[in-house]
Amino acid sequence: PAARRAIAKASRDVVCVSFASAAPDAYADPANFTATGFTIERAEVSPNEPRDILLTLAEPLAADASYSLKFSDPLYGTSKTLGFTTPRAALPAVFEGVDELAGYRLVNELNIPSGTLSYSANGANYRTDESRFLSSVTFDRVAYLLQLADKNGVTNWVWTSMDAFTPDLAKVGVPTMERKNVFQKYVTGLHVRAGTTGGAVAVQTGDFEQGNIEFWPYNYSVENAKSIPNASATAYDWGDKQSTTTAGYGSMQVHNYLNREVVWAFNHYNATACLGIGTQKTGSPDWTSADNAGSYTVRNLFVLVHETPLVPTSDKTFLLAPQDASVLYGDAPVVLRAYIPGAVSYQWRRNGEEIFGATAPSLEIPTDRRERASYDVIATFADGTFAVSAPAQVKVTRFGTFFGVF
């Protein structure tokens, strides 16, 4: 299978190389990858996505920096160099106008090109895609921020959040054949904020009981297939119809149908993108056929989720749970262990973040650097339920006293 793209985790200590189909085990070897500017310590097939190889790095990459990575196929003798830009260290200034950021976590950042795209069939080329690395994030709301700046220097942005319409982190981004994230449905709790550096904002802001979304990677037609109120059966708007089930035009639209309004749209991502905030005044209300990506100098889409605590769904109890540890720099590694009857898999976390590759009943923590963190483990059972251990506090410090370690 062909290597499609490389992308770094938000922590910048893991890089995902994504392939067109399932990656053979032979690909999971650091020797197959030539890195420029960083060192690869380990390579493994992702436990979440068989098309992905996850590379653990010796040191985190710099934020907001460009890197390249060459993959040499050990089976077919071909090679491909993949360029990627690392995630930002913090959200950009455009988020300063958002009134409800607390508790939200960035999942995707997509810098949309002005040229020809092939996202419907081949997936989106995200700058940030945390769904490649995380599997146990739970959330109750999904949010999108679309930022567009025109050639006159005017920037417009819109933020929309809504109650979660899927529990799957991999399905909240751009609809593609790869992700199979097709949603044509009402959403509840629609919250809209917007801003501009010139003139009036293009959408009505506020809180609305309902909205609707049209997310699919297919072609579509004007028929109002879901009988959305206030929608036309003769124009592309907030009530259309999927007309194929193969990769095509693509639609990612959020609507305030109660106000007869398109909130924002990202269409035609199998060619030149159509982008818009608010209802288009001439032509199709939902920006279909606008093909206007080239009229903007900035075209950024951000996807976020509002995290909720991970609540265990099993009442089973750990017979062996991780214990607190406090040791000195250079001591023997700290080993945390867990056991619960019937568990089919384990996933260790550090400060609530999944640790890539840490899926054994034990976890070894090196003492060659300072550490002060909370570790726990999620145990999953064959019926899909899971249990979460109590956290263990681990400290690795450089100095000790007669009274102990500090």
CSV table of N, CA and C in Angstrom, one decimal, residues 286-364:
chain,number,residue,atom,x,y,z
A,286,ASP,N,-26.0,27.3,-0.2
A,286,ASP,CA,-25.1,26.6,0.6
A,286,ASP,C,-23.7,26.6,0.0
A,287,TRP,N,-23.4,27.5,-1.0
A,287,TRP,CA,-22.1,27.6,-1.6
A,287,TRP,C,-21.7,26.5,-2.6
A,288,THR,N,-22.6,25.6,-2.9
A,288,THR,CA,-22.3,24.6,-3.9
A,288,THR,C,-22.0,25.3,-5.2
A,289,SER,N,-21.0,24.9,-5.9
A,289,SER,CA,-20.5,25.4,-7.2
A,289,SER,C,-19.8,26.7,-7.1
A,290,ALA,N,-19.6,27.2,-5.9
A,290,ALA,CA,-18.9,28.5,-5.7
A,290,ALA,C,-17.4,28.4,-6.2
A,291,ASP,N,-16.8,27.3,-5.9
A,291,ASP,CA,-15.4,27.0,-6.3
A,291,ASP,C,-14.5,28.2,-6.0
A,292,ASN,N,-14.6,28.7,-4.8
A,292,ASN,CA,-14.0,30.0,-4.5
A,292,ASN,C,-12.8,30.0,-3.6
A,293,ALA,N,-12.2,28.8,-3.3
A,293,ALA,CA,-11.1,28.7,-2.4
A,293,ALA,C,-10.0,29.7,-2.8
A,294,GLY,N,-9.7,29.9,-4.0
A,294,GLY,CA,-8.7,30.8,-4.5
A,294,GLY,C,-8.9,32.2,-4.2
A,295,SER,N,-10.1,32.6,-3.8
A,295,SER,CA,-10.3,34.0,-3.4
A,295,SER,C,-9.9,34.3,-2.0
A,296,TYR,N,-9.5,33.3,-1.2
A,296,TYR,CA,-9.1,33.5,0.2
A,296,TYR,C,-7.6,33.3,0.3
A,297,THR,N,-7.0,34.0,1.2
A,297,THR,CA,-5.6,33.8,1.5
A,297,THR,C,-5.4,32.9,2.7
A,298,VAL,N,-6.4,32.9,3.6
A,298,VAL,CA,-6.4,32.0,4.8
A,298,VAL,C,-7.7,31.2,4.7
A,299,ARG,N,-7.6,29.8,4.9
A,299,ARG,CA,-8.7,28.9,4.8
A,299,ARG,C,-8.4,27.8,5.8
A,300,ASN,N,-8.9,28.1,7.1
A,300,ASN,CA,-8.6,27.1,8.2
A,300,ASN,C,-9.9,26.6,8.8
A,301,LEU,N,-9.9,25.3,9.0
A,301,LEU,CA,-11.0,24.6,9.7
A,301,LEU,C,-10.5,23.9,10.9
A,302,PHE,N,-11.1,24.2,12.0
A,302,PHE,CA,-10.7,23.6,13.3
A,302,PHE,C,-11.9,22.8,13.8
A,303,VAL,N,-11.6,21.6,14.4
A,303,VAL,CA,-12.6,20.7,14.9
A,303,VAL,C,-12.2,20.4,16.4
A,304,LEU,N,-13.2,20.6,17.3
A,304,LEU,CA,-12.9,20.4,18.7
A,304,LEU,C,-14.0,19.6,19.3
A,305,VAL,N,-13.7,19.0,20.5
A,305,VAL,CA,-14.8,18.3,21.3
A,305,VAL,C,-14.7,18.8,22.7
A,306,HIS,N,-15.8,18.8,23.4
A,306,HIS,CA,-15.8,19.1,24.8
A,306,HIS,C,-15.8,17.8,25.6
A,307,GLU,N,-14.7,17.7,26.3
A,307,GLU,CA,-14.4,16.4,26.9
A,307,GLU,C,-15.3,16.2,28.2
A,308,THR,N,-15.6,15.0,28.5
A,308,THR,CA,-16.3,14.6,29.7
A,308,THR,C,-15.5,13.5,30.4
A,309,PRO,N,-15.7,13.4,31.7
A,309,PRO,CA,-14.9,12.3,32.4
A,309,PRO,C,-15.2,10.9,31.9
A,310,LEU,N,-14.2,10.1,31.9
A,310,LEU,CA,-14.4,8.7,31.4
A,310,LEU,C,-15.0,7.9,32.6
A,311,VAL,N,-16.3,7.5,32.4
A,311,VAL,CA,-17.0,6.8,33.4
A,311,VAL,C,-17.0,5.3,33.1
A,312,PRO,N,-16.5,4.5,34.1
A,312,PRO,CA,-16.5,3.1,33.9
A,312,PRO,C,-17.8,2.5,33.6
A,313,THR,N,-17.9,1.5,32.7
A,313,THR,CA,-19.1,0.8,32.4
A,313,THR,C,-19.2,-0.6,33.0
A,314,SER,N,-18.2,-1.0,33.7
A,314,SER,CA,-18.1,-2.3,34.4
A,314,SER,C,-17.9,-2.1,35.9
A,315,ASP,N,-18.6,-3.0,36.7
A,315,ASP,CA,-18.4,-2.9,38.1
A,315,ASP,C,-17.3,-3.9,38.6
A,316,LYS,N,-16.5,-4.4,37.7
A,316,LYS,CA,-15.5,-5.3,38.1
A,316,LYS,C,-14.3,-4.5,38.8
A,317,THR,N,-13.6,-5.2,39.7
A,317,THR,CA,-12.6,-4.5,40.5
A,317,THR,C,-11.2,-5.0,40.2
A,318,PHE,N,-10.3,-4.1,40.2
A,318,PHE,CA,-8.9,-4.5,40.0
A,318,PHE,C,-8.4,-5.3,41.2
A,319,LEU,N,-7.9,-6.5,41.0
A,319,LEU,CA,-7.2,-7.2,42.0
A,319,LEU,C,-5.8,-6.7,42.3
A,320,LEU,N,-5.2,-6.2,41.2
A,320,LEU,CA,-3.9,-5.6,41.3
A,320,LEU,C,-4.0,-4.2,40.6
A,321,ALA,N,-3.7,-3.1,41.3
A,321,ALA,CA,-3.8,-1.8,40.8
A,321,ALA,C,-2.5,-1.1,40.9
A,322,PRO,N,-2.2,-0.1,40.0
A,322,PRO,CA,-1.0,0.7,40.1
A,322,PRO,C,-0.9,1.4,41.5
A,323,GLN,N,0.3,1.4,42.0
A,323,GLN,CA,0.6,2.1,43.3
A,323,GLN,C,1.5,3.3,43.2
A,324,ASP,N,1.3,4.2,44.1
A,324,ASP,CA,2.2,5.4,44.1
A,324,ASP,C,3.7,5.0,44.2
A,325,ALA,N,4.5,5.8,43.6
A,325,ALA,CA,6.0,5.5,43.7
A,325,ALA,C,6.7,6.9,43.7
A,326,SER,N,7.8,6.9,44.5
A,326,SER,CA,8.6,8.1,44.6
A,326,SER,C,10.1,7.6,44.7
A,327,VAL,N,10.8,7.9,43.6
A,327,VAL,CA,12.2,7.4,43.5
A,327,VAL,C,13.1,8.5,43.1
A,328,LEU,N,14.4,8.2,43.1
A,328,LEU,CA,15.4,9.2,42.7
A,328,LEU,C,15.8,9.0,41.3
A,329,TYR,N,16.3,10.1,40.7
A,329,TYR,CA,16.8,10.1,39.3
A,329,TYR,C,17.9,9.0,39.2
A,330,GLY,N,17.8,8.1,38.2
A,330,GLY,CA,18.8,7.1,38.0
A,330,GLY,C,18.6,5.8,38.7
A,331,ASP,N,17.5,5.7,39.6
A,331,ASP,CA,17.2,4.5,40.3
A,331,ASP,C,16.6,3.5,39.2
A,332,ALA,N,16.3,2.3,39.7
A,332,ALA,CA,15.7,1.3,38.8
A,332,ALA,C,14.4,1.8,38.3
A,333,PRO,N,14.0,1.5,37.1
A,333,PRO,CA,12.7,2.0,36.6
A,333,PRO,C,11.5,1.7,37.5
A,334,VAL,N,10.6,2.5,37.5
A,334,VAL,CA,9.3,2.3,38.2
A,334,VAL,C,8.5,1.4,37.4
A,335,VAL,N,7.9,0.3,38.0
A,335,VAL,CA,7.1,-0.6,37.2
A,335,VAL,C,5.7,-0.6,37.9
A,336,LEU,N,4.7,-0.2,37.1
A,336,LEU,CA,3.3,-0.2,37.6
A,336,LEU,C,2.6,-1.4,37.0
A,337,ARG,N,1.8,-2.1,37.8
A,337,ARG,CA,1.2,-3.3,37.4
A,337,ARG,C,-0.3,-3.3,37.6
A,338,ALA,N,-1.1,-4.0,36.8
A,338,ALA,CA,-2.5,-4.0,37.0
A,338,ALA,C,-3.0,-5.4,36.6
A,339,TYR,N,-4.1,-5.8,37.2
A,339,TYR,CA,-4.8,-7.1,36.8
A,339,TYR,C,-6.2,-7.0,37.3
A,340,ILE,N,-7.1,-7.4,36.4
A,340,ILE,CA,-8.5,-7.5,36.7
A,340,ILE,C,-9.0,-8.7,35.9
A,341,PRO,N,-9.7,-9.6,36.5
A,341,PRO,CA,-10.2,-10.8,35.8
A,341,PRO,C,-11.1,-10.5,34.6
A,342,GLY,N,-10.8,-11.2,33.5
A,342,GLY,CA,-11.6,-11.1,32.3
A,342,GLY,C,-11.2,-10.0,31.4
A,343,ALA,N,-10.2,-9.2,31.7
A,343,ALA,CA,-9.8,-8.1,30.8
A,343,ALA,C,-9.2,-8.7,29.5
A,344,VAL,N,-9.5,-8.1,28.4
A,344,VAL,CA,-8.9,-8.5,27.1
A,344,VAL,C,-7.9,-7.5,26.6
A,345,SER,N,-7.9,-6.3,27.2
A,345,SER,CA,-6.9,-5.4,26.8
A,345,SER,C,-6.7,-4.3,27.9
A,346,TYR,N,-5.5,-3.7,27.9
A,346,TYR,CA,-5.2,-2.6,28.8
A,346,TYR,C,-4.7,-1.4,28.0
A,347,GLN,N,-5.0,-0.2,28.6
A,347,GLN,CA,-4.5,1.0,28.0
A,347,GLN,C,-4.1,2.0,29.1
A,348,TRP,N,-2.7,2.2,29.3
A,348,TRP,CA,-2.2,3.1,30.3
A,348,TRP,C,-2.3,4.5,29.9
A,349,ARG,N,-2.5,5.4,30.9
A,349,ARG,CA,-2.6,6.8,30.6
A,349,ARG,C,-1.7,7.6,31.6
A,350,ARG,N,-1.2,8.7,31.1
A,350,ARG,CA,-0.4,9.6,31.9
A,350,ARG,C,-1.1,11.0,31.9
A,351,ASN,N,-1.5,11.4,33.1
A,351,ASN,CA,-2.3,12.6,33.3
A,351,ASN,C,-3.5,12.7,32.3
A,352,GLY,N,-4.1,11.5,32.2
A,352,GLY,CA,-5.3,11.4,31.4
A,352,GLY,C,-5.1,11.2,29.9
A,353,GLU,N,-3.9,11.3,29.5
A,353,GLU,CA,-3.5,11.1,28.1
A,353,GLU,C,-3.1,9.6,27.8
A,354,GLU,N,-3.6,9.0,26.8
A,354,GLU,CA,-3.2,7.7,26.4
A,354,GLU,C,-1.7,7.6,26.1
A,355,ILE,N,-1.0,6.6,26.6
A,355,ILE,CA,0.4,6.4,26.3
A,355,ILE,C,0.5,5.5,25.1
A,356,PHE,N,1.0,5.9,24.0
A,356,PHE,CA,1.1,5.1,22.8
A,356,PHE,C,1.8,3.8,23.1
A,357,GLY,N,1.3,2.7,22.7
A,357,GLY,CA,2.0,1.4,22.8
A,357,GLY,C,1.9,0.8,24.2
A,358,ALA,N,1.3,1.5,25.2
A,358,ALA,CA,1.3,1.0,26.6
A,358,ALA,C,0.0,0.2,26.8
A,359,THR,N,0.0,-1.0,26.3
A,359,THR,CA,-1.2,-1.8,26.3
A,359,THR,C,-1.0,-3.2,27.0
A,360,ALA,N,0.1,-3.3,27.8
A,360,ALA,CA,0.4,-4.5,28.5
A,360,ALA,C,-0.2,-4.3,29.9
A,361,PRO,N,-0.3,-5.4,30.7
A,361,PRO,CA,-0.7,-5.3,32.1
A,361,PRO,C,0.2,-4.6,33.0
A,362,SER,N,1.4,-4.3,32.5
A,362,SER,CA,2.4,-3.6,33.3
A,362,SER,C,3.0,-2.4,32.5
A,363,LEU,N,3.5,-1.4,33.2
A,363,LEU,CA,4.1,-0.2,32.5
A,363,LEU,C,5.4,0.1,33.2
A,364,GLU,N,6.5,0.2,32.4
A,364,GLU,CA,7.8,0.6,33.0
A,364,GLU,C,8.0,2.1,32.7
